[in-house]
Coordinates of C-alpha atoms in Angstrom, one line a residue:
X1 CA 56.8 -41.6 21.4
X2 CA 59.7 -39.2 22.8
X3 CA 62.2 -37.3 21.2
X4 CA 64.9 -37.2 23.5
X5 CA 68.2 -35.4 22.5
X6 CA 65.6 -33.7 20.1
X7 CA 68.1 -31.0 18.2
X8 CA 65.7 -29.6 14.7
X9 CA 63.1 -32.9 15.4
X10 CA 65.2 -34.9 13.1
X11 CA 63.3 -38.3 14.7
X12 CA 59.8 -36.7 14.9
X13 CA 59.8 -35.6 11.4
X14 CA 61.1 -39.9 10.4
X15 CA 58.2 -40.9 12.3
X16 CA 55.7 -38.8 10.4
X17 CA 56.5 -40.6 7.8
X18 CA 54.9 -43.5 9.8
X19 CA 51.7 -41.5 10.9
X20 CA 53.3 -41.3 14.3
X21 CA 53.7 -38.4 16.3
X22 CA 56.1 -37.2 19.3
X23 CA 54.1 -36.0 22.1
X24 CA 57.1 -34.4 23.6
X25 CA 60.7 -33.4 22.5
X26 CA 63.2 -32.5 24.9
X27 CA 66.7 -30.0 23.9
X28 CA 68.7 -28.4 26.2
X29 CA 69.9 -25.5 24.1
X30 CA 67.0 -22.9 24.2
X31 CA 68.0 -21.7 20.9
X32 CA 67.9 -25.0 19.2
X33 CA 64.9 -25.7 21.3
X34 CA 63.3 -23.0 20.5
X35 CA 64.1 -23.3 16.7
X36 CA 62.6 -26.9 17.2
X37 CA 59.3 -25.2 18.3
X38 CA 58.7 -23.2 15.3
X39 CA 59.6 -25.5 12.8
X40 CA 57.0 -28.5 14.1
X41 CA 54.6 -25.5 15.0
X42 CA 54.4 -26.8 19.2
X43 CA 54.5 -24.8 22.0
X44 CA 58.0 -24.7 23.6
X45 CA 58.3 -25.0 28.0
X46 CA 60.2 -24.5 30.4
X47 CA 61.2 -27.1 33.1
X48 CA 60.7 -25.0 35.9
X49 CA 57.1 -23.9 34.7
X50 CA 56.0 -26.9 33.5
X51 CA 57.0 -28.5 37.3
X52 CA 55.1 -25.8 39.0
X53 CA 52.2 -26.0 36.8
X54 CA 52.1 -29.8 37.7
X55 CA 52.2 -29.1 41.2
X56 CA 49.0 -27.1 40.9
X57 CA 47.5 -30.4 39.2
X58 CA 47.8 -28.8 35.3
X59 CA 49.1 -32.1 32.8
X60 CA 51.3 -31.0 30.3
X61 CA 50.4 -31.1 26.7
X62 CA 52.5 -32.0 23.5
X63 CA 55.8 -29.7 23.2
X64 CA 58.9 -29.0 22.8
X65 CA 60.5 -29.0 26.6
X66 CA 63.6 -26.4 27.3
X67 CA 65.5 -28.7 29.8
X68 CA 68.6 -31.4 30.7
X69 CA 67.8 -35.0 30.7
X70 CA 70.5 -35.0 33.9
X71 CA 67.8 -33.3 35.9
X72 CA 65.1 -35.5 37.3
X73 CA 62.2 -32.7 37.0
X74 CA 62.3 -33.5 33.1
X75 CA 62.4 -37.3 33.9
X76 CA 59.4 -36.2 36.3
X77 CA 57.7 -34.3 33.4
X78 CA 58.0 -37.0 31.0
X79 CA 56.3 -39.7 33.0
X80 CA 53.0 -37.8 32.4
X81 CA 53.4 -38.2 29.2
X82 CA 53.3 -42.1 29.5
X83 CA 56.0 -42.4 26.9
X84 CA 56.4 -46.3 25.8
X85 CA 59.1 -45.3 22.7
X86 CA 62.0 -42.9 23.1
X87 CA 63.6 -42.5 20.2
X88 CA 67.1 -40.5 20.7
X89 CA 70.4 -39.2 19.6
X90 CA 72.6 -39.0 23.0
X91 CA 75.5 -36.3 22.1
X92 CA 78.5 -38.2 19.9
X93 CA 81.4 -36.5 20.5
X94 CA 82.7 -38.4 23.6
X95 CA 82.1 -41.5 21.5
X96 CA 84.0 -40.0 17.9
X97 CA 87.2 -40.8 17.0
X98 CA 86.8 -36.8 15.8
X99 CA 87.5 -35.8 19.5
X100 CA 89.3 -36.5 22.7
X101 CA 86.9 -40.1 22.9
X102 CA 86.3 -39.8 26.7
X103 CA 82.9 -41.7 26.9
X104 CA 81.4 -41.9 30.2
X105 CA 84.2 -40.1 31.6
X106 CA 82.6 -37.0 31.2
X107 CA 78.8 -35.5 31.4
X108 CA 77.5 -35.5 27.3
X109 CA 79.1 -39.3 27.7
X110 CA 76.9 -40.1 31.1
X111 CA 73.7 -38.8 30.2
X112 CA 73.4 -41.7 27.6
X113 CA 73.9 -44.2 30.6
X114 CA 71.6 -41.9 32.6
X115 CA 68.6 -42.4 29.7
X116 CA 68.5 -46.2 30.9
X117 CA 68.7 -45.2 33.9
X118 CA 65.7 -42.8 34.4
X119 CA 63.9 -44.5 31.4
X120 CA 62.9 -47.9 33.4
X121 CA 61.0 -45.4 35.9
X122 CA 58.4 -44.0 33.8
X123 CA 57.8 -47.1 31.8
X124 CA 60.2 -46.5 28.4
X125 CA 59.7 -49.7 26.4
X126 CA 61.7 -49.4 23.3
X127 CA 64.5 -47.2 23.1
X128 CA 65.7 -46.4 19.5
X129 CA 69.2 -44.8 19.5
X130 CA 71.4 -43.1 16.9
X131 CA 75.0 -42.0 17.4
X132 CA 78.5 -42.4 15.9
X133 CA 79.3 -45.3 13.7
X134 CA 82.7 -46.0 15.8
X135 CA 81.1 -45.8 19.5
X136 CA 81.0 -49.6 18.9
X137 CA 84.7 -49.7 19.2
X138 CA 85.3 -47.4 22.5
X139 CA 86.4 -49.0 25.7
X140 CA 83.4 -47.8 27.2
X141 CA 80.9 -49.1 24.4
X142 CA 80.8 -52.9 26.4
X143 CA 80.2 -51.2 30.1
X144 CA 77.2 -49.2 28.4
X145 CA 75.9 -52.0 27.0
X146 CA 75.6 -53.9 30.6
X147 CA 74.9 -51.3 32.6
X148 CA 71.5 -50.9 30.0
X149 CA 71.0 -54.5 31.0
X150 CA 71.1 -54.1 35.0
X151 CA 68.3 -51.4 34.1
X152 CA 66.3 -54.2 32.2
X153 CA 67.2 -52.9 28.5
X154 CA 68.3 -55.5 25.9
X155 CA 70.3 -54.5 22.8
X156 CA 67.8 -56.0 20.2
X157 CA 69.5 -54.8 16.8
X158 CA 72.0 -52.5 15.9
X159 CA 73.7 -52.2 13.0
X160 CA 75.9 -48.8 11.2
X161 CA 75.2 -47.3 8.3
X162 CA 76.1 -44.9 5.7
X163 CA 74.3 -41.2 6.1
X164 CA 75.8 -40.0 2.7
X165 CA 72.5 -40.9 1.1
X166 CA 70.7 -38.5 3.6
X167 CA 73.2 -36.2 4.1
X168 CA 76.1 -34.0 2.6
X169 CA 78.2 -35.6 4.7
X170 CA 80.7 -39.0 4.2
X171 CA 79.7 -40.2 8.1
X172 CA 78.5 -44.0 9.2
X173 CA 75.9 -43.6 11.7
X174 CA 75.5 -46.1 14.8
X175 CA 71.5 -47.0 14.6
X176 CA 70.2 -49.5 17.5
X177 CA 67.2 -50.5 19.2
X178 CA 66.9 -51.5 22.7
X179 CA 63.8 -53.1 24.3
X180 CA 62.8 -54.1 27.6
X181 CA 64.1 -57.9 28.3
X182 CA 60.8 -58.9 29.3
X183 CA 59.3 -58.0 25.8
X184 CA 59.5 -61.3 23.7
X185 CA 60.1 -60.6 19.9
X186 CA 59.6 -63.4 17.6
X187 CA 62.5 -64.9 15.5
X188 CA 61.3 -64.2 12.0
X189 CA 60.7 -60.0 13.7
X190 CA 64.7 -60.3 14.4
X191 CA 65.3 -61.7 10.6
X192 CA 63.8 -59.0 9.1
X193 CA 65.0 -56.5 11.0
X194 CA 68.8 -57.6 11.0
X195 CA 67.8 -57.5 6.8
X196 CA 67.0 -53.7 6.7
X197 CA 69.7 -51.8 4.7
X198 CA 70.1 -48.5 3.1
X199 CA 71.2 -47.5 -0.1
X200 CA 74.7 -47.0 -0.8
X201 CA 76.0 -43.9 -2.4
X202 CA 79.5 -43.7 -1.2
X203 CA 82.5 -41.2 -2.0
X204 CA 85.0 -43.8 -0.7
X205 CA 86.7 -44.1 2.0
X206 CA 87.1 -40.6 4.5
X207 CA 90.3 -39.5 3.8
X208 CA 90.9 -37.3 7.5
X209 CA 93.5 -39.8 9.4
X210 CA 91.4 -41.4 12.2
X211 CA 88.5 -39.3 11.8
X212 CA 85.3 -41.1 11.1
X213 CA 83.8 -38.0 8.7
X214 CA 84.4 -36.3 6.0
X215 CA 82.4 -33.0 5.6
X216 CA 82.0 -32.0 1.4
X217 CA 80.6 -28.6 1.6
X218 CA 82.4 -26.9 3.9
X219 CA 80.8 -23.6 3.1

């Protein structure tokens, strides 16, 4: 599995509590990358390094890799890696109603598009994705969704729910997972997935006109 979009690890440390393991976690930030790094204890690399060692035949080991998923030398990178589960949080403010909602009009709204994209090269399987409960809503939401399918990603399940329990925040979070269409899933897989719910622990409705969170501790 990959941890693309990888902020702190927030999907590596959920699948440890599945005894799996990310063999790589990509962040462009260098601080927060770097951060990353010494909180999961893994070496943290650098695109252009890792590229050049590759070219002198060294394979990469598990890490957490400094670089831009727009850039094909990650893509590149990754595919040594044989990755068959990227699990992902693309960025979510061109998809939040908290901001100017310009989807793939504008790079942090592409690069989700660009995931499917470069994903179908290196043999990505299952994509699980987590963003902003009202992306399902934007005008650009239903052109995402096809364009995944021209790259031979289905949307299996998706569904949004409450973070509150999770987090200090009042925030619905958009949780889907899309699979190669060749990949046949049997019907009573799809039941209990579309079953899985979280517990509710709600402070009522957000209260900030047309935004879709509402922070409690703002200190």
């Amino acid at each position: 599995s990959s941890d693309l979009f990888s902020g702190l690890g927030g999907w590596t440390r959920g699948l440890k509590a599945f005894d799996k393991e990310s063999v790589v976690l990509v962040e462009k930030d260098a601080t927060v990358a770097r951060a990353c790094a010494i909180s999961l204890n893994l070496p943290l690399c650098h695109v252009e390094q890792v590229y050049q060692d590759l070219c002198q035949g060294i394979v990469p080991t598990s890490c957490v890799l400094v670089g831009d998923l727009g850039d094909k030398k990650v893509w590149t990178i990754l595919s040594f890696f044989h990755i068959r589960i990227g699990c992902m949080s693309p960025p979510c403010q061109p998809w939040s109603r908290a901001s100017r909602e310009s989807g793939l009009a504008v790079v942090d709204g592409k690069i989700f598009a660009c995931v499917f994209l470069m994903a179908s090269h290196i043999g990505i399987r299952v994509l699980n994705v987590e963003n902003v409960g009202s992306i399902v809503l934007h005008p650009h939401f239903r052109p995402l969704i096809e364009f995944a399918k021209t790259r031979g990603y289905e949307l299996l399940h998706a569904d949004s729910h409450e973070a509150y329990p999770f987090l200090p925040i009042k925030r619905d979070r958009w949780l889907a997972t899309f699979i190669e269409t060749k990949i046949v899933v049997k019907e009573y897989a799809k039941e209990w997935t579309a079953k899985v719910r979280f517990p509710i622990i709600s402070m009522g409705p957000a209260n900030l006109h047309r935004r879709d969170c509402l922070q409690q501790h703002f200190d």
